[in-house]
Amino acid sequence: PRELEEAYMLSSDTIKAVKNHGLDNVATIFSSGTVQGSQVEVSDPRGQKEIFQALHVIPFGHKIAISNILKNEQVTKYGEEIGVATTDIKVGEHVHIHNVDSIRGRGDWERMSDQ
């Protein structure tokens, strides 16, 4: 039954994360962190919750993909572009410097886009 599935998914072992804006394609882990296969409960600003499965270890404060992000697509947090995916990123993957090229604080980014 659906009620039992939901109760299992929302057990005390569920990791918590927050999606800050409706446009975000990542959420920030604010529990102790995940292990591969952890259930991650993502809450949005309206209080709605959705469950995702972590595909790897994701430390506290790092991001989990909550939608598929293709290579060269923007990574969005707080409704703002925070970087560009350097590889395809699947839902549930750890999103960090190993698969995102930050555009903030890069003096070369503006010069490259002018070419």
Short mmCIF file of N, CA, C and O in Angstrom, two decimals:
data_model
loop_
_atom_site.label_atom_id
_atom_site.label_comp_id
_atom_site.label_asym_id
_atom_site.label_seq_id
_atom_site.Cartn_x
_atom_site.Cartn_y
_atom_site.Cartn_z
N PRO A 1 0.82 -1.20 0.00
CA PRO A 1 0.00 0.00 0.00
C PRO A 1 0.86 1.26 0.00
O PRO A 1 1.94 1.29 0.58
N ARG A 2 0.35 2.30 -0.61
CA ARG A 2 1.06 3.58 -0.75
C ARG A 2 1.46 4.17 0.61
O ARG A 2 2.54 4.71 0.77
N GLU A 3 0.58 4.08 1.61
CA GLU A 3 0.86 4.65 2.93
C GLU A 3 2.10 4.02 3.56
O GLU A 3 2.91 4.70 4.18
N LEU A 4 2.25 2.71 3.39
CA LEU A 4 3.42 2.02 3.95
C LEU A 4 4.69 2.44 3.22
O LEU A 4 5.74 2.63 3.83
N GLU A 5 4.61 2.60 1.90
CA GLU A 5 5.77 3.05 1.13
C GLU A 5 6.20 4.44 1.60
O GLU A 5 7.37 4.69 1.80
N GLU A 6 5.24 5.34 1.77
CA GLU A 6 5.56 6.69 2.21
C GLU A 6 6.15 6.69 3.62
O GLU A 6 7.11 7.40 3.89
N ALA A 7 5.62 5.88 4.52
CA ALA A 7 6.14 5.81 5.87
C ALA A 7 7.58 5.30 5.86
O ALA A 7 8.43 5.80 6.59
N TYR A 8 7.87 4.32 5.03
CA TYR A 8 9.24 3.80 4.92
C TYR A 8 10.16 4.88 4.38
O TYR A 8 11.25 5.10 4.87
N MET A 9 9.71 5.57 3.32
CA MET A 9 10.56 6.57 2.69
C MET A 9 10.86 7.73 3.63
O MET A 9 11.89 8.36 3.52
N LEU A 10 9.99 8.02 4.56
CA LEU A 10 10.18 9.17 5.45
C LEU A 10 10.66 8.73 6.83
O LEU A 10 10.40 9.38 7.83
N SER A 11 11.37 7.62 6.88
CA SER A 11 11.89 7.14 8.15
C SER A 11 12.94 8.11 8.69
O SER A 11 13.37 9.03 8.01
N SER A 12 13.39 7.86 9.91
CA SER A 12 14.38 8.74 10.53
C SER A 12 15.71 8.71 9.79
O SER A 12 16.57 9.55 10.02
N ASP A 13 15.91 7.71 8.93
CA ASP A 13 17.14 7.62 8.15
C ASP A 13 17.12 8.52 6.92
O ASP A 13 18.10 8.62 6.21
N THR A 14 15.99 9.15 6.67
CA THR A 14 15.87 10.01 5.49
C THR A 14 16.72 11.26 5.67
O THR A 14 16.67 11.92 6.69
N ILE A 15 17.52 11.57 4.65
CA ILE A 15 18.38 12.75 4.65
C ILE A 15 17.54 13.95 4.22
O ILE A 15 16.70 13.84 3.32
N LYS A 16 17.77 15.09 4.79
CA LYS A 16 17.02 16.31 4.47
C LYS A 16 17.83 17.21 3.53
O LYS A 16 19.05 17.31 3.66
N ALA A 17 17.13 17.84 2.60
CA ALA A 17 17.74 18.80 1.68
C ALA A 17 16.72 19.88 1.39
O ALA A 17 15.52 19.69 1.58
N VAL A 18 17.22 21.01 0.90
CA VAL A 18 16.33 22.13 0.59
C VAL A 18 16.55 22.62 -0.84
O VAL A 18 17.69 22.74 -1.30
N LYS A 19 15.42 22.84 -1.51
CA LYS A 19 15.40 23.47 -2.83
C LYS A 19 14.96 24.91 -2.57
O LYS A 19 13.89 25.15 -2.04
N ASN A 20 15.80 25.88 -2.91
CA ASN A 20 15.57 27.26 -2.51
C ASN A 20 14.63 28.05 -3.41
O ASN A 20 14.07 29.05 -2.99
N HIS A 21 14.45 27.62 -4.65
CA HIS A 21 13.67 28.39 -5.63
C HIS A 21 13.02 27.42 -6.61
O HIS A 21 13.59 26.36 -6.90
N GLY A 22 11.90 27.81 -7.16
CA GLY A 22 11.19 26.96 -8.11
C GLY A 22 11.98 26.60 -9.36
O GLY A 22 11.73 25.57 -9.98
N LEU A 23 12.94 27.42 -9.75
CA LEU A 23 13.74 27.16 -10.94
C LEU A 23 14.95 26.26 -10.69
O LEU A 23 15.60 25.82 -11.63
N ASP A 24 15.25 26.00 -9.41
CA ASP A 24 16.46 25.24 -9.07
C ASP A 24 16.43 23.82 -9.63
O ASP A 24 15.39 23.16 -9.60
N ASN A 25 17.59 23.37 -10.11
CA ASN A 25 17.73 21.97 -10.53
C ASN A 25 18.66 21.21 -9.59
O ASN A 25 19.03 20.08 -9.85
N VAL A 26 19.01 21.83 -8.47
CA VAL A 26 19.79 21.20 -7.41
C VAL A 26 19.17 21.57 -6.06
O VAL A 26 18.46 22.56 -5.95
N ALA A 27 19.45 20.74 -5.06
CA ALA A 27 19.05 21.02 -3.68
C ALA A 27 20.27 20.82 -2.80
O ALA A 27 21.17 20.04 -3.14
N THR A 28 20.31 21.51 -1.67
CA THR A 28 21.45 21.44 -0.76
C THR A 28 21.15 20.49 0.39
O THR A 28 20.13 20.61 1.06
N ILE A 29 22.08 19.56 0.62
CA ILE A 29 21.96 18.59 1.71
C ILE A 29 22.23 19.32 3.03
O ILE A 29 23.24 19.99 3.18
N PHE A 30 21.29 19.23 3.99
CA PHE A 30 21.54 19.87 5.28
C PHE A 30 21.42 18.91 6.45
O PHE A 30 21.40 19.33 7.60
N SER A 31 21.40 17.62 6.15
CA SER A 31 21.55 16.60 7.20
C SER A 31 23.02 16.21 7.21
O SER A 31 23.85 16.84 6.56
N SER A 32 23.33 15.14 7.86
CA SER A 32 24.73 14.73 8.03
C SER A 32 25.42 14.31 6.74
O SER A 32 26.62 14.16 6.72
N GLY A 33 24.70 14.13 5.68
CA GLY A 33 25.28 13.69 4.41
C GLY A 33 24.72 12.34 4.03
O GLY A 33 24.06 11.68 4.82
N THR A 34 24.98 11.94 2.80
CA THR A 34 24.38 10.71 2.30
C THR A 34 25.42 9.62 2.10
O THR A 34 26.62 9.88 2.06
N VAL A 35 24.91 8.42 1.94
CA VAL A 35 25.67 7.31 1.40
C VAL A 35 24.95 6.91 0.12
O VAL A 35 23.81 7.33 -0.12
N GLN A 36 25.58 6.10 -0.69
CA GLN A 36 24.94 5.64 -1.92
C GLN A 36 23.63 4.94 -1.56
O GLN A 36 23.60 4.10 -0.66
N GLY A 37 22.55 5.35 -2.20
CA GLY A 37 21.25 4.76 -1.96
C GLY A 37 20.41 5.45 -0.91
O GLY A 37 19.25 5.09 -0.71
N SER A 38 20.96 6.45 -0.22
CA SER A 38 20.18 7.19 0.79
C SER A 38 18.94 7.81 0.17
O SER A 38 18.96 8.28 -0.96
N GLN A 39 17.87 7.83 0.95
CA GLN A 39 16.67 8.55 0.56
C GLN A 39 16.85 10.01 1.00
O GLN A 39 17.19 10.25 2.16
N VAL A 40 16.62 10.94 0.08
CA VAL A 40 16.80 12.36 0.37
C VAL A 40 15.45 13.05 0.21
O VAL A 40 14.86 13.02 -0.88
N GLU A 41 14.96 13.64 1.28
CA GLU A 41 13.71 14.38 1.26
C GLU A 41 14.03 15.85 0.96
O GLU A 41 14.67 16.53 1.75
N VAL A 42 13.59 16.32 -0.19
CA VAL A 42 13.84 17.70 -0.62
C VAL A 42 12.59 18.53 -0.37
O VAL A 42 11.51 18.21 -0.88
N SER A 43 12.73 19.59 0.42
CA SER A 43 11.64 20.52 0.70
C SER A 43 11.84 21.78 -0.11
O SER A 43 12.96 22.27 -0.23
N ASP A 44 10.73 22.32 -0.65
CA ASP A 44 10.83 23.57 -1.41
C ASP A 44 10.24 24.71 -0.58
O ASP A 44 9.72 24.49 0.52
N PRO A 45 10.32 25.96 -1.07
CA PRO A 45 9.86 27.11 -0.28
C PRO A 45 8.36 27.08 0.06
O PRO A 45 7.94 27.72 1.00
N ARG A 46 7.57 26.31 -0.70
CA ARG A 46 6.14 26.21 -0.41
C ARG A 46 5.81 25.09 0.57
O ARG A 46 4.66 24.84 0.87
N GLY A 47 6.85 24.40 1.04
CA GLY A 47 6.64 23.31 1.98
C GLY A 47 6.37 21.97 1.34
O GLY A 47 6.14 20.98 2.03
N GLN A 48 6.39 21.91 0.02
CA GLN A 48 6.20 20.63 -0.66
C GLN A 48 7.47 19.81 -0.56
O GLN A 48 8.57 20.36 -0.52
N LYS A 49 7.30 18.50 -0.50
CA LYS A 49 8.44 17.60 -0.33
C LYS A 49 8.45 16.55 -1.44
O LYS A 49 7.39 16.13 -1.92
N GLU A 50 9.64 16.17 -1.83
CA GLU A 50 9.81 15.12 -2.83
C GLU A 50 11.01 14.27 -2.41
O GLU A 50 11.96 14.78 -1.83
N ILE A 51 10.94 12.98 -2.69
CA ILE A 51 12.00 12.06 -2.31
C ILE A 51 12.85 11.72 -3.52
O ILE A 51 12.34 11.42 -4.60
N PHE A 52 14.18 11.77 -3.32
CA PHE A 52 15.15 11.39 -4.35
C PHE A 52 16.09 10.36 -3.74
O PHE A 52 16.24 10.30 -2.52
N GLN A 53 16.73 9.59 -4.59
CA GLN A 53 17.72 8.62 -4.11
C GLN A 53 19.11 9.10 -4.48
O GLN A 53 19.38 9.39 -5.65
N ALA A 54 19.99 9.21 -3.49
CA ALA A 54 21.37 9.63 -3.73
C ALA A 54 22.11 8.52 -4.47
O ALA A 54 22.07 7.36 -4.05
N LEU A 55 22.79 8.88 -5.54
CA LEU A 55 23.53 7.89 -6.31
C LEU A 55 24.94 7.68 -5.77
O LEU A 55 25.60 6.72 -6.14
N HIS A 56 25.42 8.59 -4.92
CA HIS A 56 26.72 8.44 -4.27
C HIS A 56 26.73 9.17 -2.95
O HIS A 56 25.73 9.74 -2.55
N VAL A 57 27.88 9.19 -2.32
CA VAL A 57 28.07 9.96 -1.10
C VAL A 57 27.97 11.44 -1.45
O VAL A 57 28.59 11.89 -2.41
N ILE A 58 27.17 12.17 -0.68
CA ILE A 58 27.06 13.63 -0.86
C ILE A 58 27.22 14.25 0.53
O ILE A 58 26.37 14.05 1.39
N PRO A 59 28.31 14.99 0.75
CA PRO A 59 28.55 15.57 2.09
C PRO A 59 27.55 16.67 2.44
O PRO A 59 26.92 17.29 1.56
N PHE A 60 27.44 16.94 3.73
CA PHE A 60 26.66 18.06 4.24
C PHE A 60 27.04 19.34 3.50
O PHE A 60 28.22 19.61 3.28
N GLY A 61 26.05 20.12 3.10
CA GLY A 61 26.29 21.40 2.45
C GLY A 61 26.52 21.31 0.95
O GLY A 61 26.56 22.33 0.27
N HIS A 62 26.66 20.10 0.43
CA HIS A 62 26.85 19.94 -1.02
C HIS A 62 25.49 19.76 -1.68
O HIS A 62 24.47 19.65 -1.02
N LYS A 63 25.49 19.71 -3.00
CA LYS A 63 24.25 19.70 -3.77
C LYS A 63 23.96 18.33 -4.38
O LYS A 63 24.87 17.60 -4.75
N ILE A 64 22.65 18.02 -4.50
CA ILE A 64 22.16 16.84 -5.18
C ILE A 64 21.34 17.31 -6.38
O ILE A 64 20.60 18.30 -6.27
N ALA A 65 21.52 16.65 -7.52
CA ALA A 65 20.72 16.99 -8.71
C ALA A 65 19.29 16.51 -8.49
O ALA A 65 19.06 15.36 -8.13
N ILE A 66 18.32 17.41 -8.72
CA ILE A 66 16.91 17.04 -8.58
C ILE A 66 16.22 17.01 -9.94
O ILE A 66 15.02 16.80 -10.02
N SER A 67 16.99 17.22 -10.98
CA SER A 67 16.55 16.98 -12.36
C SER A 67 17.80 16.65 -13.16
O SER A 67 18.91 16.95 -12.73
N ASN A 68 17.60 15.99 -14.29
CA ASN A 68 18.75 15.70 -15.14
C ASN A 68 19.30 17.01 -15.70
O ASN A 68 18.52 17.89 -16.10
N ILE A 69 20.61 17.13 -15.72
CA ILE A 69 21.27 18.33 -16.24
C ILE A 69 22.25 17.85 -17.31
O ILE A 69 23.14 17.06 -17.02
N LEU A 70 22.06 18.30 -18.53
CA LEU A 70 22.93 17.89 -19.62
C LEU A 70 24.22 18.70 -19.64
O LEU A 70 24.26 19.83 -19.15
N LYS A 71 25.26 18.10 -20.20
CA LYS A 71 26.53 18.80 -20.35
C LYS A 71 26.29 20.15 -21.02
O LYS A 71 25.51 20.26 -21.97
N ASN A 72 26.92 21.19 -20.50
CA ASN A 72 26.83 22.58 -20.96
C ASN A 72 25.53 23.28 -20.58
O ASN A 72 25.35 24.44 -20.92
N GLU A 73 24.63 22.61 -19.85
CA GLU A 73 23.44 23.29 -19.34
C GLU A 73 23.78 23.97 -18.03
O GLU A 73 24.71 23.57 -17.32
N GLN A 74 22.99 24.98 -17.69
CA GLN A 74 23.26 25.71 -16.46
C GLN A 74 22.79 24.92 -15.24
O GLN A 74 21.81 24.18 -15.29
N VAL A 75 23.52 25.11 -14.16
CA VAL A 75 23.15 24.60 -12.84
C VAL A 75 22.55 25.78 -12.11
O VAL A 75 23.16 26.85 -12.03
N THR A 76 21.34 25.59 -11.57
CA THR A 76 20.60 26.69 -10.97
C THR A 76 20.33 26.45 -9.50
O THR A 76 19.83 25.40 -9.12
N LYS A 77 20.70 27.44 -8.69
CA LYS A 77 20.44 27.44 -7.25
C LYS A 77 20.01 28.85 -6.87
O LYS A 77 20.56 29.81 -7.40
N TYR A 78 19.07 28.98 -5.96
CA TYR A 78 18.49 30.29 -5.59
C TYR A 78 17.84 30.97 -6.80
O TYR A 78 17.74 32.20 -6.85
N GLY A 79 17.47 30.19 -7.83
CA GLY A 79 16.89 30.77 -9.03
C GLY A 79 17.90 31.43 -9.93
O GLY A 79 17.55 32.07 -10.91
N GLU A 80 19.18 31.28 -9.62
CA GLU A 80 20.27 31.92 -10.37
C GLU A 80 21.22 30.86 -10.92
O GLU A 80 21.44 29.83 -10.29
N GLU A 81 21.82 31.16 -12.05
CA GLU A 81 22.83 30.26 -12.61
C GLU A 81 24.09 30.34 -11.77
O GLU A 81 24.63 31.42 -11.56
N ILE A 82 24.53 29.19 -11.26
CA ILE A 82 25.75 29.16 -10.46
C ILE A 82 26.90 28.49 -11.19
O ILE A 82 28.03 28.50 -10.72
N GLY A 83 26.61 27.90 -12.33
CA GLY A 83 27.65 27.24 -13.10
C GLY A 83 27.08 26.50 -14.29
O GLY A 83 25.88 26.56 -14.56
N VAL A 84 27.97 25.80 -14.97
CA VAL A 84 27.62 25.04 -16.17
C VAL A 84 28.11 23.61 -15.98
O VAL A 84 29.25 23.39 -15.55
N ALA A 85 27.25 22.64 -16.30
CA ALA A 85 27.62 21.24 -16.17
C ALA A 85 28.74 20.89 -17.15
O ALA A 85 28.66 21.23 -18.33
N THR A 86 29.78 20.24 -16.66
CA THR A 86 30.89 19.84 -17.51
C THR A 86 30.70 18.42 -18.05
O THR A 86 31.47 17.96 -18.88
N THR A 87 29.65 17.75 -17.58
CA THR A 87 29.27 16.41 -18.02
C THR A 87 27.78 16.25 -17.77
O THR A 87 27.19 17.07 -17.06
N ASP A 88 27.16 15.25 -18.36
CA ASP A 88 25.77 14.98 -18.03
C ASP A 88 25.67 14.60 -16.56
O ASP A 88 26.50 13.85 -16.04
N ILE A 89 24.66 15.14 -15.86
CA ILE A 89 24.45 14.87 -14.44
C ILE A 89 23.05 14.28 -14.29
O ILE A 89 22.07 14.89 -14.73
N LYS A 90 22.96 13.11 -13.68
CA LYS A 90 21.68 12.44 -13.49
C LYS A 90 21.04 12.85 -12.17
O LYS A 90 21.73 13.22 -11.22
N VAL A 91 19.71 12.74 -12.11
CA VAL A 91 18.99 12.96 -10.87
C VAL A 91 19.61 12.08 -9.79
O VAL A 91 19.85 10.89 -10.01
N GLY A 92 19.90 12.68 -8.63
CA GLY A 92 20.46 11.94 -7.51
C GLY A 92 21.97 12.01 -7.42
O GLY A 92 22.55 11.58 -6.42
N GLU A 93 22.62 12.57 -8.44
CA GLU A 93 24.08 12.66 -8.40
C GLU A 93 24.55 13.84 -7.55
O GLU A 93 23.86 14.85 -7.41
N HIS A 94 25.76 13.70 -7.04
CA HIS A 94 26.45 14.76 -6.32
C HIS A 94 26.82 15.85 -7.34
O HIS A 94 27.42 15.55 -8.37
N VAL A 95 26.47 17.08 -7.06
CA VAL A 95 26.78 18.20 -7.94
C VAL A 95 27.80 19.07 -7.22
O VAL A 95 27.51 19.64 -6.15
N HIS A 96 29.01 19.15 -7.79
CA HIS A 96 30.10 19.90 -7.14
C HIS A 96 31.15 20.21 -8.20
O HIS A 96 30.90 20.07 -9.40
N ILE A 97 32.33 20.59 -7.78
CA ILE A 97 33.36 21.05 -8.71
C ILE A 97 33.84 19.98 -9.69
O ILE A 97 34.42 20.31 -10.71
N HIS A 98 33.57 18.71 -9.41
CA HIS A 98 33.99 17.64 -10.32
C HIS A 98 33.10 17.55 -11.57
O HIS A 98 33.49 16.94 -12.55
N ASN A 99 31.91 18.19 -11.53
CA ASN A 99 31.03 18.13 -12.69
C ASN A 99 30.36 19.47 -13.02
O ASN A 99 29.46 19.52 -13.83
N VAL A 100 30.84 20.54 -12.39
CA VAL A 100 30.30 21.89 -12.65
C VAL A 100 31.46 22.86 -12.76
O VAL A 100 32.38 22.84 -11.95
N ASP A 101 31.40 23.71 -13.77
CA ASP A 101 32.37 24.79 -13.93
C ASP A 101 31.68 26.06 -13.48
O ASP A 101 30.69 26.49 -14.07
N SER A 102 32.17 26.64 -12.40
CA SER A 102 31.57 27.84 -11.84
C SER A 102 31.79 29.02 -12.77
O SER A 102 32.84 29.16 -13.39
N ILE A 103 30.77 29.88 -12.86
CA ILE A 103 30.92 31.09 -13.67
C ILE A 103 31.12 32.31 -12.78
O ILE A 103 31.41 33.38 -13.26
N ARG A 104 30.97 32.14 -11.48
CA ARG A 104 31.13 33.26 -10.55
C ARG A 104 32.59 33.50 -10.24
O ARG A 104 33.34 32.57 -9.98
N GLY A 105 33.00 34.73 -10.31
CA GLY A 105 34.36 35.08 -9.98
C GLY A 105 35.38 34.72 -11.04
O GLY A 105 36.57 34.73 -10.79
N ARG A 106 34.91 34.39 -12.24
CA ARG A 106 35.82 34.02 -13.32
C ARG A 106 35.99 35.20 -14.25
O ARG A 106 35.07 35.57 -14.96
N GLY A 107 37.14 35.78 -14.29
CA GLY A 107 37.41 36.89 -15.19
C GLY A 107 37.47 36.46 -16.64
O GLY A 107 37.19 37.25 -17.54
N ASP A 108 37.81 35.20 -16.90
CA ASP A 108 37.91 34.74 -18.29
C ASP A 108 36.56 34.43 -18.91
O ASP A 108 36.41 34.41 -20.11
N TRP A 109 35.52 34.18 -18.09
CA TRP A 109 34.21 33.79 -18.62
C TRP A 109 33.63 34.88 -19.52
O TRP A 109 33.17 34.63 -20.61
N GLU A 110 33.70 36.12 -19.09
CA GLU A 110 33.17 37.22 -19.88
C GLU A 110 33.94 37.37 -21.18
O GLU A 110 33.37 37.55 -22.23
N ARG A 111 35.26 37.26 -21.11
CA ARG A 111 36.07 37.37 -22.32
C ARG A 111 35.76 36.24 -23.30
O ARG A 111 35.67 36.45 -24.50
N MET A 112 35.54 35.02 -22.78
CA MET A 112 35.25 33.88 -23.63
C MET A 112 33.89 34.04 -24.31
O MET A 112 33.73 33.69 -25.47
N SER A 113 32.90 34.59 -23.61
CA SER A 113 31.57 34.73 -24.19
C SER A 113 31.51 35.86 -25.22
O SER A 113 30.61 35.91 -26.03
N ASP A 114 32.51 36.76 -25.21
CA ASP A 114 32.53 37.85 -26.19
C ASP A 114 33.08 37.39 -27.54
O ASP A 114 32.95 38.10 -28.52
N GLN A 115 33.69 36.22 -27.57
CA GLN A 115 34.32 35.75 -28.82
C GLN A 115 33.32 35.12 -29.74
O GLN A 115 32.30 34.67 -29.43
#
